[in-house]
Short mmCIF file of C-alpha atoms in Angstrom, two decimals:
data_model
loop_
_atom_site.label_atom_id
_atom_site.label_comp_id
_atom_site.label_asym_id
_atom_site.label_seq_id
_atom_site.Cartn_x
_atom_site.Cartn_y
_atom_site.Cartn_z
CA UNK A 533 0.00 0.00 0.00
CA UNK A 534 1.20 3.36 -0.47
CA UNK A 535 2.10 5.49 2.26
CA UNK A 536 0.98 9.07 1.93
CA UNK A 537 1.68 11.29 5.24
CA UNK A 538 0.21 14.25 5.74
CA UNK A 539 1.52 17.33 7.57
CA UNK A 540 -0.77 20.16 8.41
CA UNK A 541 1.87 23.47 7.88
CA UNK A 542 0.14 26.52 9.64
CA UNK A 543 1.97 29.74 8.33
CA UNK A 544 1.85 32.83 10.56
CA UNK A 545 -0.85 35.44 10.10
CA UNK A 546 0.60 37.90 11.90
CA UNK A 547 2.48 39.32 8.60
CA UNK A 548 -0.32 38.38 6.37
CA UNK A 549 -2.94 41.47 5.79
CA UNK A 550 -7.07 40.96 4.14
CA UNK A 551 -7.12 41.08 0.82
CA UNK A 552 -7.37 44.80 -0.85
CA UNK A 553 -9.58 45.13 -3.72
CA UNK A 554 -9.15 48.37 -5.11
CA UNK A 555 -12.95 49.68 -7.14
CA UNK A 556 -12.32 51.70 -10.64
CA UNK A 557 -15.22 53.88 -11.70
CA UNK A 558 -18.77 53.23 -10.73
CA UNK A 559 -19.68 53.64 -14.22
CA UNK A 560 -16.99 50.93 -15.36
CA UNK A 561 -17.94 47.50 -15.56
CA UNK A 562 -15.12 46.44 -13.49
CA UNK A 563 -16.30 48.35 -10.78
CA UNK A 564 -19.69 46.48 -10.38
CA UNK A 565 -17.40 43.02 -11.02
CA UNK A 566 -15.35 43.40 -8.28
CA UNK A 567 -18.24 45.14 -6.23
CA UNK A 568 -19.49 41.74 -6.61
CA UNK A 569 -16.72 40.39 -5.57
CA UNK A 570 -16.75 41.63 -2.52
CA UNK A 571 -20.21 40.63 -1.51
CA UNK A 572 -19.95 37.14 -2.26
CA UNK A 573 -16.20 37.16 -0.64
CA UNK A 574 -18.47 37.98 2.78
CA UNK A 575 -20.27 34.77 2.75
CA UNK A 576 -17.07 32.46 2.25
CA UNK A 577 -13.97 31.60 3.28
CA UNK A 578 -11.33 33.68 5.46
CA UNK A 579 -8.85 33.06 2.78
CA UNK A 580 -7.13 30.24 1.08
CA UNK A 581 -5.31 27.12 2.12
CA UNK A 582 -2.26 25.95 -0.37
CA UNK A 583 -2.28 22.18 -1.10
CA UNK A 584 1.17 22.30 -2.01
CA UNK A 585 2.27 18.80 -3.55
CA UNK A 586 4.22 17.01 -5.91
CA UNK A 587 2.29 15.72 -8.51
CA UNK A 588 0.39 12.05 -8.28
CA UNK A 589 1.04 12.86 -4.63
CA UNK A 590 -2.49 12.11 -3.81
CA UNK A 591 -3.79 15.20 -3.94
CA UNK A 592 -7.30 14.25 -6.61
CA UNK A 593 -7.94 11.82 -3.58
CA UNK A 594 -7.74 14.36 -0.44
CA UNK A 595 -9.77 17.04 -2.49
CA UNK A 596 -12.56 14.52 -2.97
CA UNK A 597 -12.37 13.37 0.73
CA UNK A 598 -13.09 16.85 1.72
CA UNK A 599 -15.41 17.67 -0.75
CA UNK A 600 -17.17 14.52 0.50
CA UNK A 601 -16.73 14.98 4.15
CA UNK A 602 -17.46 18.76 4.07
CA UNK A 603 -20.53 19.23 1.44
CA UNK A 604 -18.24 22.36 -0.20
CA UNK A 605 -16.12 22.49 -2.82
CA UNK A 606 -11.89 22.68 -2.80
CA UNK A 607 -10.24 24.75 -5.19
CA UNK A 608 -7.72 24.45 -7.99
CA UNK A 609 -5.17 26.73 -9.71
CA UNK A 610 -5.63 24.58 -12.83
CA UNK A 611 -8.34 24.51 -15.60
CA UNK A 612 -8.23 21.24 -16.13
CA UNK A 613 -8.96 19.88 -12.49
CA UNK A 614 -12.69 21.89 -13.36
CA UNK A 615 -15.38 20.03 -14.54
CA UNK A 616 -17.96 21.48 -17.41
CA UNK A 617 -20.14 22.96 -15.28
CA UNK A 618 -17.05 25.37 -14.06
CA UNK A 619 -15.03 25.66 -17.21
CA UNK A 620 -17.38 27.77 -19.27
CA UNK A 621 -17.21 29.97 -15.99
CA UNK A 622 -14.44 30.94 -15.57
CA UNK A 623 -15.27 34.98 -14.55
CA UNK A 624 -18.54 33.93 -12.87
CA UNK A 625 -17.56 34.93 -9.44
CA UNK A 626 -19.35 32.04 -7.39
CA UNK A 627 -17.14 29.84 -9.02
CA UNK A 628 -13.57 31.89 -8.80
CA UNK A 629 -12.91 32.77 -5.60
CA UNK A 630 -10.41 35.70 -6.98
CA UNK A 631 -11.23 37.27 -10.45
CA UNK A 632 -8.02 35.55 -11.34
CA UNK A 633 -8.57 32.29 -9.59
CA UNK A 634 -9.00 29.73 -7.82
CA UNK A 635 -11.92 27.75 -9.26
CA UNK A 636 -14.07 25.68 -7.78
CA UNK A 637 -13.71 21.75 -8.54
CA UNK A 638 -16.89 20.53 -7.31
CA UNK A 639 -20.54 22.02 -8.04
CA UNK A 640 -21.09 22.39 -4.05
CA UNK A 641 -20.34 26.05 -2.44
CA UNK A 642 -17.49 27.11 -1.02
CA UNK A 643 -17.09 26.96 2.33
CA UNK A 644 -18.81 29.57 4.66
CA UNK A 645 -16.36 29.71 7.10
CA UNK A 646 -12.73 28.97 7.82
CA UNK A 647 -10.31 28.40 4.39
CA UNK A 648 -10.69 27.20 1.16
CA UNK A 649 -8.37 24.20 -0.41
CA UNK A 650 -6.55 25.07 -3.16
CA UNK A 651 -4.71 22.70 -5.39
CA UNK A 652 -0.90 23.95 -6.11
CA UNK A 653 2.25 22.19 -7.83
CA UNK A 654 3.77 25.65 -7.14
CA UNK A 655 7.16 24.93 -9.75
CA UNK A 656 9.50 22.56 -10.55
CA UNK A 657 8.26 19.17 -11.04
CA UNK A 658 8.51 18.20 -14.92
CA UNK A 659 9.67 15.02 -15.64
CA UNK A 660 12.23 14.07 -18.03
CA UNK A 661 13.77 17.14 -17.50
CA UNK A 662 17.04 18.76 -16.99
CA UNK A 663 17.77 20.67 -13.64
CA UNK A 664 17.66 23.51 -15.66
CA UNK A 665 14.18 23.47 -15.77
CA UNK A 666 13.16 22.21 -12.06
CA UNK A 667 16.25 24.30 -10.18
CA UNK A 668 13.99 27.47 -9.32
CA UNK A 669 14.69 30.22 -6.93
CA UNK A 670 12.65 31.42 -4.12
CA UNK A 671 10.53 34.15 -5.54
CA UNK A 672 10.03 32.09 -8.94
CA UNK A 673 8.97 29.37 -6.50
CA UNK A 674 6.26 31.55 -4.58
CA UNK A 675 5.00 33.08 -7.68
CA UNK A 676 3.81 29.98 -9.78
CA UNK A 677 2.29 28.41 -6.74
CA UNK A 678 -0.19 32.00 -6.95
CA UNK A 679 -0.46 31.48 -10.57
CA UNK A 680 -3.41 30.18 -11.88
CA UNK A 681 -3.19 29.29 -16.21
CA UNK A 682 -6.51 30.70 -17.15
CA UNK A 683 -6.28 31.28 -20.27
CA UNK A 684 -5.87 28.34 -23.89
CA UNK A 685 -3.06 30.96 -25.20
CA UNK A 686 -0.22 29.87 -23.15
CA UNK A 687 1.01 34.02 -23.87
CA UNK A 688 -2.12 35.56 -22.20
CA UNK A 689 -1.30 33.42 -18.96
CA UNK A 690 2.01 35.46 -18.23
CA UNK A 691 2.32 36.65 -14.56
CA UNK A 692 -1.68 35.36 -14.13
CA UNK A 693 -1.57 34.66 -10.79
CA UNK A 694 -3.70 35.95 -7.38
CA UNK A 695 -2.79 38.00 -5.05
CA UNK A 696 -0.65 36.75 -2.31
CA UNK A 697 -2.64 38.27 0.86
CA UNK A 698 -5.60 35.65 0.22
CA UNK A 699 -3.32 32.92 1.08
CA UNK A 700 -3.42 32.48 4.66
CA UNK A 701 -2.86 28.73 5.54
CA UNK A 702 -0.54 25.89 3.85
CA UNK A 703 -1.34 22.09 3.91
CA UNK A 704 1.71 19.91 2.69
CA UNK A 705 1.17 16.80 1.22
CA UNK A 706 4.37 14.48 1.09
CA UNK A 707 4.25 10.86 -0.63
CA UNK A 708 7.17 8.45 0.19
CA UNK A 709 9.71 9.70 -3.20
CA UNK A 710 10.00 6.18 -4.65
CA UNK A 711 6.23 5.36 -4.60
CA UNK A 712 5.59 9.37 -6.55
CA UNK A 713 8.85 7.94 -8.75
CA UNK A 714 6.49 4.67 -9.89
CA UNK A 715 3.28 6.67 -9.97
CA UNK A 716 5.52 9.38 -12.67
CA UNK A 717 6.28 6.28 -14.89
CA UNK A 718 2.70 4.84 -14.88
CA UNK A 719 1.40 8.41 -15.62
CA UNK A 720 4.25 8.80 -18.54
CA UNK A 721 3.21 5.20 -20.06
CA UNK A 722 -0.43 5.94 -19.83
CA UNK A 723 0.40 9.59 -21.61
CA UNK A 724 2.46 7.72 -24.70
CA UNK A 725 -0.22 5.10 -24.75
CA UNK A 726 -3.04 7.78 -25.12
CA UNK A 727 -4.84 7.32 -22.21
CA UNK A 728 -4.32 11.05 -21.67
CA UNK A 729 -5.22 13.25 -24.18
CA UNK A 730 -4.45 16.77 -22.52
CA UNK A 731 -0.35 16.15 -23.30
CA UNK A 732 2.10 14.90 -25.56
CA UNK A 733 5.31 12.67 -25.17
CA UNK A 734 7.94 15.11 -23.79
CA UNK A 735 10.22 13.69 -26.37
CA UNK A 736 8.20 13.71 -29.56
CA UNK A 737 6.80 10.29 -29.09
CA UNK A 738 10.35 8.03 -28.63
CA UNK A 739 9.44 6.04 -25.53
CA UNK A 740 10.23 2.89 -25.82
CA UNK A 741 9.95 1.32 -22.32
CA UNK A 742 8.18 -1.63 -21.46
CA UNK A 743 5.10 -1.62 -18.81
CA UNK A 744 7.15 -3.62 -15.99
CA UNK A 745 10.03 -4.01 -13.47
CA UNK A 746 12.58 -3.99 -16.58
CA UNK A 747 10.90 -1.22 -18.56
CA UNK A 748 11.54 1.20 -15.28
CA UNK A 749 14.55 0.25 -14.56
CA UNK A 750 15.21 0.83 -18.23
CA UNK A 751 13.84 4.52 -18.00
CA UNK A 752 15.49 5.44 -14.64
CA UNK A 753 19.03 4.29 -15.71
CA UNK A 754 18.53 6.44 -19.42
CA UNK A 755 17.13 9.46 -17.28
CA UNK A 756 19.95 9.21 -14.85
CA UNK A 757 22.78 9.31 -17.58
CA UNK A 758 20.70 12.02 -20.34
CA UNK A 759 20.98 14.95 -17.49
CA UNK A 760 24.54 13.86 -15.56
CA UNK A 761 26.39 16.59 -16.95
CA UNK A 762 23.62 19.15 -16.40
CA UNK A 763 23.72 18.08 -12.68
CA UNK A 764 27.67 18.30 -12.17
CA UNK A 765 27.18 21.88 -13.02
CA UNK A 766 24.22 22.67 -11.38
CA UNK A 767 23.79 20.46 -8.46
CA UNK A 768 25.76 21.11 -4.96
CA UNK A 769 28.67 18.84 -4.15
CA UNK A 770 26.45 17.39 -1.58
CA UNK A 771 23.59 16.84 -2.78
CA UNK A 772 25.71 15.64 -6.08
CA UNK A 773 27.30 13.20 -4.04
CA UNK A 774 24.28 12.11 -2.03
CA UNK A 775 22.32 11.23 -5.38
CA UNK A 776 24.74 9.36 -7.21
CA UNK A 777 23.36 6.00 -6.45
CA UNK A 778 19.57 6.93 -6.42
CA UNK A 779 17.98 5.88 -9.50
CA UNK A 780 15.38 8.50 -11.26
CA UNK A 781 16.84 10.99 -8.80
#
């Protein structure tokens, strides 16, 4: 069975401040948007929890528990967590708790009370990938796990994100590494096989590992020995040293 722990992360409030919504014109349309905003931001939640995770960490299964448990509805950062019924809304407000985002994942309200869930990957966990790509520094770190992809046109989606003073609470979800290192595999196979239609092969479509024991082992060793050089230049000596026998590291 695969062990998932989860550790509840309360950040301090003391330096965190309401949210500020600042109203344009009363003639504007904007104005009455976020005047709207504001209303319906009385009736729910104090602010927003991160689910911060690694992908296929577990976290489609602890949004459903609490959707189940709770009768409301978690959030996401990402379009396509949202069913039909929120997709086609994305500016309706009962549905995005922020103009920019979160969206609700589940027809049910948002909470009343307390904080709302919000699904976050924050930055830095591609697969087949050089460290290039996952090595990210603080700020760039903070600001993707605000930023919420609205938009089909990867370009309109630049520096999308919420503001920072909604987020109030953190929930981290950690999944022993070698069971989220199997669970990146299946997900890879399943994408080359076509199971999953929202992305393509990384590389074009050349995978060419089997669905077992040997076909990972296969893919961990070729991984491994693609990005070595990358990682003696960008990794730490420790942390160089330390993964040198870790397969899929």
């Amino acid at each position: 069975a695969t062990s998932v722990l989860l550790s509840i992360i309360i950040l301090s409030s003391t330096k965190l401040k309401p949210a500020s919504i600042h109203s344009p014109s009363p003639t504007t349309d904007s104005s009455i948007r976020h005047a709207t905003h504001r209303n319906l931001q009385s009736l729910r939640p104090k602010g927003i929890a991160w689910l911060m995770t690694f992908p296929n960490s577990g976290t489609y299964l602890t949004t459903r528990l609490v959707a189940k448990a709770t009768t409301t509805s978690p959030a996401s950062n990402y379009r396509h967590d949202l069913n039909s019924y929120a997709n086609n809304r994305l500016d309706d407000l009962s549905v995005a708790y922020t103009p920019s985002g979160p969206w609700k994942i589940d027809p049910t309200p948002f909470p009343s009370d307390g904080y709302l869930l919000t699904k976050t990957h924050c930055s830095g966990f591609c697969i087949e990938c050089s460290p290039v790509t996952y090595i990210k520094t603080a700020s760039n770190f903070l600001t993707r796990c605000a930023s919420t992809p609205k938009y089909d046109d990867p370009s309109q989606n630049v520096n999308h994100r919420y503001d920072f003073d909604v987020v109030k609470k953190a929930v981290h979800l950690f999944r022993n590494p070698f069971d989220n290192v199997v669970a990146n595999f299946n997900y890879r196979y399943k994408i080359q096989r076509g199971r999953n239609s929202r992305k393509k092969p990384a590389n074009g479509g050349d995978w060419n590992y089997s669905f077992d024991k040997a076909g990972f082992k296969a893919w961990c060793h070729d991984l491994d020995a693609r990005y070595a050089k990358d990682e003696d230049k960008l990794y730490p000596a420790h942390i160089l040293s330390a993964s040198r026998n870790v397969p899929c590291h």
